[in-house]
GROMACS .gro file of C-alpha atoms in nm:
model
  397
    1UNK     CA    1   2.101   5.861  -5.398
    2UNK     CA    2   2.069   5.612  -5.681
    3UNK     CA    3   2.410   5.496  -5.564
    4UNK     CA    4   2.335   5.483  -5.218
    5UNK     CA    5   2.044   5.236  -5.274
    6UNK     CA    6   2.227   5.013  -5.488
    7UNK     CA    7   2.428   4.973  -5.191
    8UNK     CA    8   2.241   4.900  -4.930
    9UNK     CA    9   2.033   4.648  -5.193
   10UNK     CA   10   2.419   4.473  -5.207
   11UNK     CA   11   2.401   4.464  -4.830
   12UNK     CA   12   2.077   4.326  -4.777
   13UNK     CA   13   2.151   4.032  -5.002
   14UNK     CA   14   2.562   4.012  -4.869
   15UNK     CA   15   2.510   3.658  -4.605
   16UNK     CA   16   2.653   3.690  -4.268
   17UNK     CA   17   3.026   3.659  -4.250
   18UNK     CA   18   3.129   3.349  -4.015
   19UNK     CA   19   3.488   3.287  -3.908
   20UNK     CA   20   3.616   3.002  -4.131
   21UNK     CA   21   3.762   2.691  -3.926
   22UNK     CA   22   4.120   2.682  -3.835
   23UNK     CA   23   4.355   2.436  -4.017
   24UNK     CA   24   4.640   2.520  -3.831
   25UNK     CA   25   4.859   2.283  -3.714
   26UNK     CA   26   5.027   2.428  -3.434
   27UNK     CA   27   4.778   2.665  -3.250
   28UNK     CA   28   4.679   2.519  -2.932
   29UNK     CA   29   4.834   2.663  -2.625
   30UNK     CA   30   4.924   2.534  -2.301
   31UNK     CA   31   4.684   2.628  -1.999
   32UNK     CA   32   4.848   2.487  -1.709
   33UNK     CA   33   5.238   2.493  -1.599
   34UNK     CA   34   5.339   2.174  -1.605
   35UNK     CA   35   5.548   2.018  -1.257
   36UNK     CA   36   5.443   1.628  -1.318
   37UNK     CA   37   5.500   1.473  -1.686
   38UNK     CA   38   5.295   1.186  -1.561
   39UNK     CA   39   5.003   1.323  -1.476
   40UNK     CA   40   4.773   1.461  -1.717
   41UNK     CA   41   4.781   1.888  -1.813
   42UNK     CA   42   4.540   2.129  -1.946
   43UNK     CA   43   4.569   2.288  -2.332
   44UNK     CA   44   4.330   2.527  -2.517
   45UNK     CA   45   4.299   2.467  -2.855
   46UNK     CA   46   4.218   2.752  -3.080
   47UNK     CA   47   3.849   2.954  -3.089
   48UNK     CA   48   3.817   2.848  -3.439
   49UNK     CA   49   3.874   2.476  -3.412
   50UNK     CA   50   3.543   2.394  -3.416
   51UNK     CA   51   3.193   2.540  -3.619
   52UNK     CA   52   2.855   2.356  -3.460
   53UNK     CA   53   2.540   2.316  -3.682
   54UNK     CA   54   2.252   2.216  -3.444
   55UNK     CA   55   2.417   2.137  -3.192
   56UNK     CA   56   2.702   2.299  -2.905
   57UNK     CA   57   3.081   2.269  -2.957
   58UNK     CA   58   3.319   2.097  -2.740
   59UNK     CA   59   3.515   2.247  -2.507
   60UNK     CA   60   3.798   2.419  -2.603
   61UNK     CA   61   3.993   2.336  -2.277
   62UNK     CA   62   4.108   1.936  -2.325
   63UNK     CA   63   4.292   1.763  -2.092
   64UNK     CA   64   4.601   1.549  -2.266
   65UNK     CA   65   4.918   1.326  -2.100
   66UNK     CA   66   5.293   1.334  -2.231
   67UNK     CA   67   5.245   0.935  -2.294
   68UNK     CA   68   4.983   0.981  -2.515
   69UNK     CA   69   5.100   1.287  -2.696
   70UNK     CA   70   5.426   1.070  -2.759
   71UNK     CA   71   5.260   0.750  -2.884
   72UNK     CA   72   5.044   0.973  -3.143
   73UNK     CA   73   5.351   1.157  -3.260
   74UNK     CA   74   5.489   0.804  -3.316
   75UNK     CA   75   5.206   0.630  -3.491
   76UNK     CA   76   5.180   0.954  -3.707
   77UNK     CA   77   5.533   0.943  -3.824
   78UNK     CA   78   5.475   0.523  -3.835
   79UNK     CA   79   5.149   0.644  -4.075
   80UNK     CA   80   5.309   0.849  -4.296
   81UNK     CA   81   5.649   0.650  -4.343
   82UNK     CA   82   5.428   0.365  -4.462
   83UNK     CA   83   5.243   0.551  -4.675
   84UNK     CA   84   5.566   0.708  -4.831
   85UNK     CA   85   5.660   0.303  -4.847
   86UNK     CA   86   5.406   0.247  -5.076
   87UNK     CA   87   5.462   0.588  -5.286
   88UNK     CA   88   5.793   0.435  -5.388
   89UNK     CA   89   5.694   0.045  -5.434
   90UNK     CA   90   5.429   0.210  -5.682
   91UNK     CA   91   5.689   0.407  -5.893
   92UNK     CA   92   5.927   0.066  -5.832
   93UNK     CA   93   5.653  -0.136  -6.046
   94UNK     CA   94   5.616  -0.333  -5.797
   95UNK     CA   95   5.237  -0.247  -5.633
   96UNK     CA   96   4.959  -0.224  -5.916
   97UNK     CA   97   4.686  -0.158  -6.002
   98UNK     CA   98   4.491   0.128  -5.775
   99UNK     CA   99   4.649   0.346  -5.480
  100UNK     CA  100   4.537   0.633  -5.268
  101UNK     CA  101   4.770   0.746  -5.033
  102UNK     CA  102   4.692   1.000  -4.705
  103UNK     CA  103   4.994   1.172  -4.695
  104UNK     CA  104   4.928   1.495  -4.478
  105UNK     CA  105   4.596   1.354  -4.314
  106UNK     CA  106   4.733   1.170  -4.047
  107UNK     CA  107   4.579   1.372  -3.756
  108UNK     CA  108   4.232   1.254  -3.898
  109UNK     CA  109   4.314   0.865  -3.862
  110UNK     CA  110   4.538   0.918  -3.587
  111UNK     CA  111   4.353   1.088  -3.367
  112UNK     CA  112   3.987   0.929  -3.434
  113UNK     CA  113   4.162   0.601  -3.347
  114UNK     CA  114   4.267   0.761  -3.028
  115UNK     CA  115   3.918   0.918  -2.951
  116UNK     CA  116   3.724   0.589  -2.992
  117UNK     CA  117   3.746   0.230  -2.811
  118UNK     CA  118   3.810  -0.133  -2.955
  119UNK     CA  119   3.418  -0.234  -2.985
  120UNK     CA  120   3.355   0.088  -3.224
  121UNK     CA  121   3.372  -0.001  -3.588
  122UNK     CA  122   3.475   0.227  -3.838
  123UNK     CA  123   3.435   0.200  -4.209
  124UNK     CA  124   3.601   0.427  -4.507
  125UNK     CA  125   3.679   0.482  -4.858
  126UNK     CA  126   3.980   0.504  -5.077
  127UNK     CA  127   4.278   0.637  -4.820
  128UNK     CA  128   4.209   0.329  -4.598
  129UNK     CA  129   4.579   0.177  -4.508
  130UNK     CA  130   4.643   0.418  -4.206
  131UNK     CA  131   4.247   0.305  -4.048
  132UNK     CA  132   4.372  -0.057  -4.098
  133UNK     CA  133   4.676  -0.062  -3.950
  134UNK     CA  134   4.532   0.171  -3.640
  135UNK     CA  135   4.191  -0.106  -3.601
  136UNK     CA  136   4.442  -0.364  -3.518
  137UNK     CA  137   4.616  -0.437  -3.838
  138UNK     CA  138   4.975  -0.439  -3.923
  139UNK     CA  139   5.216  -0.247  -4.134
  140UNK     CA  140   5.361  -0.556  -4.321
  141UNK     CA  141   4.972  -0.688  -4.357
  142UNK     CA  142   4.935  -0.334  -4.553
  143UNK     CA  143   5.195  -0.298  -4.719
  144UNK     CA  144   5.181  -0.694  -4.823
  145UNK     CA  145   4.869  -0.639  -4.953
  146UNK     CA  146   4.926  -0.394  -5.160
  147UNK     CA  147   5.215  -0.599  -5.297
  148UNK     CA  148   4.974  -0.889  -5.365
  149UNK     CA  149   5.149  -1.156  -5.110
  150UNK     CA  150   4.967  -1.398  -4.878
  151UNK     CA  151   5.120  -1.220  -4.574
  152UNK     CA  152   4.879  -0.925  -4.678
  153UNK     CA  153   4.548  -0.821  -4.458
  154UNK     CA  154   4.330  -0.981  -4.721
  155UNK     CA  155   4.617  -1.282  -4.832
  156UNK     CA  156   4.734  -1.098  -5.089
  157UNK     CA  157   4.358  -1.048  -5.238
  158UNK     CA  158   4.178  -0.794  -5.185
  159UNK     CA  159   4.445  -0.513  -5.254
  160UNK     CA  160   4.472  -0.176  -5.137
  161UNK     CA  161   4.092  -0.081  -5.109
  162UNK     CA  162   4.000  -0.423  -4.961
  163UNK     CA  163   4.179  -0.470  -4.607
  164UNK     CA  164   3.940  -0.601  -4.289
  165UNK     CA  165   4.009  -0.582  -3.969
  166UNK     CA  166   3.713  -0.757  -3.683
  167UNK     CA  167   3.667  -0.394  -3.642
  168UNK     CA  168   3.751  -0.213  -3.936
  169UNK     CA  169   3.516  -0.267  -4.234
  170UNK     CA  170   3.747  -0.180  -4.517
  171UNK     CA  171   3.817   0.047  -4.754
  172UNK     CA  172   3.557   0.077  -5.004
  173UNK     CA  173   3.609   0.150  -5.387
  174UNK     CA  174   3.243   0.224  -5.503
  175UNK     CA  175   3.194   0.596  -5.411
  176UNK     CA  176   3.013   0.649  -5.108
  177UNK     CA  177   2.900   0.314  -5.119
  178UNK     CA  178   3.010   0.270  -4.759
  179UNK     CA  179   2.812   0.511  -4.603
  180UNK     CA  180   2.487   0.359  -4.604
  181UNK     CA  181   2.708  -0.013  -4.503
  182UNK     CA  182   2.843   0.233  -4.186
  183UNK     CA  183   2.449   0.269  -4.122
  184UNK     CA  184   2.378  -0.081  -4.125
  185UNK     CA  185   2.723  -0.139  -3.915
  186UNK     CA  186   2.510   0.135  -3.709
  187UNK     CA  187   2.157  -0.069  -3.688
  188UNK     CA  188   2.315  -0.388  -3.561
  189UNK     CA  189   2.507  -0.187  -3.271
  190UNK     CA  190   2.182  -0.065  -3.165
  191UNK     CA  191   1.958  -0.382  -3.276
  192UNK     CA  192   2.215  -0.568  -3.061
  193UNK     CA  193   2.189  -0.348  -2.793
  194UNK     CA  194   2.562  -0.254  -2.774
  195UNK     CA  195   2.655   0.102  -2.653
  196UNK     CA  196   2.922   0.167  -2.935
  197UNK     CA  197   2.950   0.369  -3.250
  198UNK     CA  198   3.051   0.347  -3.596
  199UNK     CA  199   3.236   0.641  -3.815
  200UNK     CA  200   3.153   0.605  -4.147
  201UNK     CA  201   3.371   0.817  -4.354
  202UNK     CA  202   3.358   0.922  -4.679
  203UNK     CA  203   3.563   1.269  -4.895
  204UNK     CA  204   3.426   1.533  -5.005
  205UNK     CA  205   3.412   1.375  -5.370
  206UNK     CA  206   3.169   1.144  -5.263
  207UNK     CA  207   2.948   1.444  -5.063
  208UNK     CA  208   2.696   1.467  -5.339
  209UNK     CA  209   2.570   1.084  -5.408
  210UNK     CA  210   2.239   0.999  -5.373
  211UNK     CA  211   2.322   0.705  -5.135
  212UNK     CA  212   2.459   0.966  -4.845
  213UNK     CA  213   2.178   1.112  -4.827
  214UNK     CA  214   1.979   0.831  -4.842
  215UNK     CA  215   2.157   0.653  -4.525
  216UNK     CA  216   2.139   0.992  -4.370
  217UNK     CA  217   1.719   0.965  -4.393
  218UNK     CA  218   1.738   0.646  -4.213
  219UNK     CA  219   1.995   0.689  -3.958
  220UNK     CA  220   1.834   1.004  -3.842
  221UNK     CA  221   1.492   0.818  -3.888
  222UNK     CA  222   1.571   0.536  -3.646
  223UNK     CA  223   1.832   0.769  -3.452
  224UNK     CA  224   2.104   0.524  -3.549
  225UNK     CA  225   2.470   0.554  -3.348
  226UNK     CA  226   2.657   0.654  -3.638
  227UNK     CA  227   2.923   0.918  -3.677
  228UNK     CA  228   2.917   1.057  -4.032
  229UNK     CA  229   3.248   1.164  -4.134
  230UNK     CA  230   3.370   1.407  -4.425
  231UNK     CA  231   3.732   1.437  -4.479
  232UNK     CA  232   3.725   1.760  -4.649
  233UNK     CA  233   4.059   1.729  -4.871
  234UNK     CA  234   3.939   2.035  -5.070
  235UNK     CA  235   3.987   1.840  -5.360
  236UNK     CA  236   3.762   1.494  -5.509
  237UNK     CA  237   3.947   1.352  -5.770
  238UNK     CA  238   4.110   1.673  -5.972
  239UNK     CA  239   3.769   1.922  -5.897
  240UNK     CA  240   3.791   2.156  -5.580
  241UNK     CA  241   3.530   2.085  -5.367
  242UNK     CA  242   3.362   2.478  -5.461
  243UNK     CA  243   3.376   2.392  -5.774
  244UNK     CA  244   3.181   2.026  -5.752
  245UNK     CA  245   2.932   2.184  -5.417
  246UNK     CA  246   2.690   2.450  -5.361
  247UNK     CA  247   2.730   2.401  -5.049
  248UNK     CA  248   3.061   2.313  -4.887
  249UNK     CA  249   2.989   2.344  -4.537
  250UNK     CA  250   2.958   1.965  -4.504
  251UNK     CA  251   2.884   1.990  -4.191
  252UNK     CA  252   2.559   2.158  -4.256
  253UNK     CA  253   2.446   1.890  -4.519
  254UNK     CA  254   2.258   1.628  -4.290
  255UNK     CA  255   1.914   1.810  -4.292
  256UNK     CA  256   1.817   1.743  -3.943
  257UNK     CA  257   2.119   1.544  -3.843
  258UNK     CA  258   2.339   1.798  -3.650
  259UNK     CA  259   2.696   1.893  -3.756
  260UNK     CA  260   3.021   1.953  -3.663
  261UNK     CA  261   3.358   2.121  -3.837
  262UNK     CA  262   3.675   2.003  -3.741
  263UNK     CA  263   4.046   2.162  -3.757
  264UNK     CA  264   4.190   1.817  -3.939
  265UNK     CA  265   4.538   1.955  -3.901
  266UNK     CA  266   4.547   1.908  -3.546
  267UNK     CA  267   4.545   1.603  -3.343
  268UNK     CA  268   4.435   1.731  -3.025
  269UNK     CA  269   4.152   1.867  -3.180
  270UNK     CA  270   4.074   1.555  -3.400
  271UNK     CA  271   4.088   1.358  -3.073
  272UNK     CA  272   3.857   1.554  -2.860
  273UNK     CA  273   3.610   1.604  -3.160
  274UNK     CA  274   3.594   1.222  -3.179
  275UNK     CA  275   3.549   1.177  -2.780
  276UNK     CA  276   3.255   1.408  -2.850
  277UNK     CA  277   3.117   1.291  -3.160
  278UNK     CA  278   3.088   0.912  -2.956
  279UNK     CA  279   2.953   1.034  -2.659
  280UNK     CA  280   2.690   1.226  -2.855
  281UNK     CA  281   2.565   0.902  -3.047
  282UNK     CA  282   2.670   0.664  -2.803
  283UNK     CA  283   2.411   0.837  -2.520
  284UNK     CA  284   2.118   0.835  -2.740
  285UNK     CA  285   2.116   1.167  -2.934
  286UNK     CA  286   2.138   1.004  -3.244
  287UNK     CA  287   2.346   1.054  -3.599
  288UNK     CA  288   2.587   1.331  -3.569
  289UNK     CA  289   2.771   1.452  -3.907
  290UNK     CA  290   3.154   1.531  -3.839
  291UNK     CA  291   3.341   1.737  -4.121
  292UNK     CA  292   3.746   1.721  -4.094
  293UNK     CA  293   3.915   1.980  -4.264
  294UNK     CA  294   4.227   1.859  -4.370
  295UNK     CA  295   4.480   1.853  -4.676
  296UNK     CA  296   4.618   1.530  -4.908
  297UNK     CA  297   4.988   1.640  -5.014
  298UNK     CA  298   4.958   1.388  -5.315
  299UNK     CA  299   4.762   1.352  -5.577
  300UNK     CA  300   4.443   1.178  -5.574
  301UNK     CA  301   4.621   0.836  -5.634
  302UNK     CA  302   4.951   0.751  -5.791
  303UNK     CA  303   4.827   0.836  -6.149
  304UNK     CA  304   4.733   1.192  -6.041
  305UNK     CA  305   5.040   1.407  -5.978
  306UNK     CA  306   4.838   1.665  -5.767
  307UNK     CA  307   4.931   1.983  -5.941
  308UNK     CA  308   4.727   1.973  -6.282
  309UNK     CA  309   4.454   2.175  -6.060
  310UNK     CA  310   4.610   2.359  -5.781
  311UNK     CA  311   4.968   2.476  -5.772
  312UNK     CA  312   5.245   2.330  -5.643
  313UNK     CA  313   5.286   2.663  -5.397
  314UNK     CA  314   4.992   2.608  -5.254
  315UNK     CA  315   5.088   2.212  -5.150
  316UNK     CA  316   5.430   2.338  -5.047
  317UNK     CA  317   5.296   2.605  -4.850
  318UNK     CA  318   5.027   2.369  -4.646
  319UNK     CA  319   5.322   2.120  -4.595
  320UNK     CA  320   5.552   2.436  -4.425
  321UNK     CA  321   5.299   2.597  -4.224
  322UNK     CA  322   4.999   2.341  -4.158
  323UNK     CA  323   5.177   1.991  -4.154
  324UNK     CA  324   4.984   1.790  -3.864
  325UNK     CA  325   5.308   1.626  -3.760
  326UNK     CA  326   5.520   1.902  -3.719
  327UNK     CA  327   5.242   2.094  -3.502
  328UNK     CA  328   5.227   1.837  -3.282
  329UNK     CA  329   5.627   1.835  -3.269
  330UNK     CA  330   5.605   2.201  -3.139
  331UNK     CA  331   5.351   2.141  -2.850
  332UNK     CA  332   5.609   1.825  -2.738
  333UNK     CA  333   5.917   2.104  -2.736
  334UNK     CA  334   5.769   2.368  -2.635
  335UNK     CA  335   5.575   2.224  -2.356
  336UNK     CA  336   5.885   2.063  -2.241
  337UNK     CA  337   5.743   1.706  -2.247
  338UNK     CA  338   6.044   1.611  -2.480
  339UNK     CA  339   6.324   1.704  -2.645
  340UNK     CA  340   6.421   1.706  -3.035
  341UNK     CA  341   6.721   1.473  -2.996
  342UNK     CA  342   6.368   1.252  -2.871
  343UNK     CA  343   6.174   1.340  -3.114
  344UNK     CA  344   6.478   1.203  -3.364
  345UNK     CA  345   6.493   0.921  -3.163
  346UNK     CA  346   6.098   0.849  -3.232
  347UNK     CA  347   6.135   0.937  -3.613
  348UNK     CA  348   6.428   0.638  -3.632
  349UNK     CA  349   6.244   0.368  -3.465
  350UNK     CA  350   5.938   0.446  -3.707
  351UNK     CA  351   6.215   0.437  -4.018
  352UNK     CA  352   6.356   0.098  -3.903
  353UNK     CA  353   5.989  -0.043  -3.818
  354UNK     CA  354   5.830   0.057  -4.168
  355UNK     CA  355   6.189  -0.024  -4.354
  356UNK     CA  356   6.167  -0.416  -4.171
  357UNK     CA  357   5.757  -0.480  -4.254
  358UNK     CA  358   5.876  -0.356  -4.616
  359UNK     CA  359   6.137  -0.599  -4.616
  360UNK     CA  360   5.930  -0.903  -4.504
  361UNK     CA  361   5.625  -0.833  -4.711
  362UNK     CA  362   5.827  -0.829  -5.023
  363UNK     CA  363   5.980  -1.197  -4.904
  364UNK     CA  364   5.617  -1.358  -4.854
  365UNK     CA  365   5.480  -1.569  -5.133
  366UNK     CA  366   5.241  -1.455  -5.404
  367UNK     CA  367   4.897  -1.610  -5.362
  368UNK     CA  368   4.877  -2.022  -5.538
  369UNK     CA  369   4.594  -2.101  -5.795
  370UNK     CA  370   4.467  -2.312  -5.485
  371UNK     CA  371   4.430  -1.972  -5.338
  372UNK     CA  372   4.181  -1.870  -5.599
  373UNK     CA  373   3.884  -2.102  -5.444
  374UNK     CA  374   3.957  -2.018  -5.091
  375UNK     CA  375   3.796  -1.685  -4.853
  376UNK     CA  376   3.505  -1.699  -5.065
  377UNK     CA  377   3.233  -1.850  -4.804
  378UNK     CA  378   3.263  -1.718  -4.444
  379UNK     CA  379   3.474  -1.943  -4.243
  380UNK     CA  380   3.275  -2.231  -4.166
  381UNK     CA  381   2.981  -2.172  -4.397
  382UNK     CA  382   3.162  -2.281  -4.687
  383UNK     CA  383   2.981  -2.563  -4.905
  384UNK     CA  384   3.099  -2.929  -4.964
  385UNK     CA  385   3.215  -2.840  -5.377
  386UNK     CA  386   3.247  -2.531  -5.619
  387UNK     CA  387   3.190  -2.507  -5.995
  388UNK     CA  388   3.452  -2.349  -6.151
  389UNK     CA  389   3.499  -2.202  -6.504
  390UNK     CA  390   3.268  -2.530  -6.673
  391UNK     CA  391   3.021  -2.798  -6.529
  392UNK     CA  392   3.350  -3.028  -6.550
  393UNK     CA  393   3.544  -2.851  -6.307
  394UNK     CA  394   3.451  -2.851  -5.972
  395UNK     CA  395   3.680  -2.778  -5.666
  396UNK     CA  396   3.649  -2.959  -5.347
  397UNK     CA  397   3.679  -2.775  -4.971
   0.00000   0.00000   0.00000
């Protein structure tokens, strides 16, 4: 009996079990047969691609087109390419300094690019080059950057957490420091009037600063269009993220401000969570919290080697069965909307195009001295003289 009722007292204090989300890469399934590649076709994407908090899921039926399925398989491939670019420029001694690259997460920039419109403004933190070059950036202007040249986004300035686009507010090196700027990005949409949205992302390393939760308060409090975004890496820095949360349902973390958990793995999900995510800000509903679950392949930057706190079984094993490139591959085969010989094709053109920007980036000039006094002062505000190092020297505009 004694045993019994130590039993049931485990029991009573055991939580409810909930079906974790799926990070599989390749788990949708087609819903319709498809006779017309132009028009668009039905998919279903897995039960578990989605956990709610306060709020209802989207649908798991999502309509998609073979154009658009192609051009995201190409600007993922494009995405990682250039961030493999930069992996070897780094260990060629020839980009310093800082560098965090988003191998494996390309469904997460990919497809929120995809789910939002031009007048939506996004802002991020470390892993920003793929978000730059997707807001209307280039591949050279990233990968110039990084190498310090005046071809770069920033002229060769800023470096690889400091690229702008007129939409894309930049990568941001403080931690979770751009959060609460993605909720002032948020007031002027709606002080302004304008019926857009801003995604404000941040990792699950920066989850726990005081700031987050801080611009959560007052984007909730003035019901602010703003998108909060966790890209759950499962690792900040070198710590898992159960090892650095209580709680790592991020999702769940906004207080009041509803949440949903996102399969980061697949595009088609990532897309349609996005379209939702908008809609749901954009009509007046207020902040919405978005949590992607998704997986860096590398380390945390280039000094980190990634395997000092997780194995190197474990990355090879989310690269074979969960890679968000090669699940989309399989939907475009086995749907029928192309073949691999195409696919091939695809993977070439994004070789050459990365291999070319590379090319011309590392021919443009290193910044002047001039340079030094210059993109201070917003264009046009900028005054008549500077002071420079000492009263004597003063630089004229």
């Amino acid at each position: 009996m004694a045993s019994l009722a130590r039993l049931r007292s485990s029991l009573a204090r055991t939580p409810n079990l909930v079906r974790a989300i799926q990070t599989s890469a390749g788990s949708t399934q087609l819903q319709d047969s498809i006779t017309d590649h132009s028009q668009p076709f039905t998919v279903k994407l897995h039960e578990d691609s989605f956990r709610a908090h306060k709020c209802e899921t989207p649908s798991l039926e999502v309509q998609v087109q073979k154009g658009e399925l192609l051009k995201m398989y190409k600007d993922m491939q494009l995405m990682r390419r250039m961030e493999m670019a930069a992996d070897a420029l780094y260990k060629a001694k020839l980009i310093r300094g800082f560098c965090h690259l988003a191998i494996g997460q390309e469904a997460v920039a990919v497809g929120l690019e995809y789910g939002i419109v031009p007048e939506d403004r996004v802002i991020t933190a470390y892993r920003c080059h793929p978000y730059a070059v997707m807001r209307g950036g280039t591949i050279k202007g990233v990968i110039a950057e990084l190498l310090g040249r005046q071809d770069g986004m920033s002229r060769g300035k800023g470096g690889s957490m400091h690229i702008f686009t007129p939409s894309f507010f930049g990568g941001n090196g403080i931690v979770g420091a751009q959060v609460p700027i993605g909720a002032g990005i948020a007031f002027a949409q709606k002080y302004l009037g304008h019926k857009t949205a801003t995604f404000a992302l941040y990792g699950d390393g920066a989850s726990n600063q005081g700031q987050v939760f801080e611009a959560f308060n007052m984007a909730k409090l003035w019901d602010l269009p703003c998108v909060f975004v966790c890209e759950n890496n499962k690792y900040g820095m070198g710590t898992s993220a159960e090892r650095s949360s209580s709680n790592t349902e991020y999702f769940t973390r906004g207080d009041k401000i509803p949440g949903l958990q996102v399969n980061g793995m697949d595009i088609i999900a990532s897309r349609h969570a996005v379209q939702f995510a908008r809609n749901w800000v954009v009509n007046g509903n207020g902040p919405l919290l978005m949590e992607f679950v998704t997986y860096r392949y590398g380390g945390h930057s280039m000094s980190d080697p990634g395997t000092t706190y997780r194995t190197r079984e474990e990355v090879q094993r989310m690269r074979s069965t969960q890679d968000p490139i090669r699940g989309l591959q399989r939907y475009i085969e086995d749907w029928g909307l192309a073949t691999e010989q195409d696919l091939k094709q695809l993977d070439k053109e994004a070789k050459a195009e990365v291999d070319k920007a590379v090319e011309e980036a590392k021919t443009s000039p290193i910044p002047t001295q001039e340079d030094l006094w210059t993109d201070i002062y917003y264009k046009g505000t900028e005054p008549s003289f500077m002071r420079g190092r000492d009263r004597e020297e003063i630089h004229y505009y």
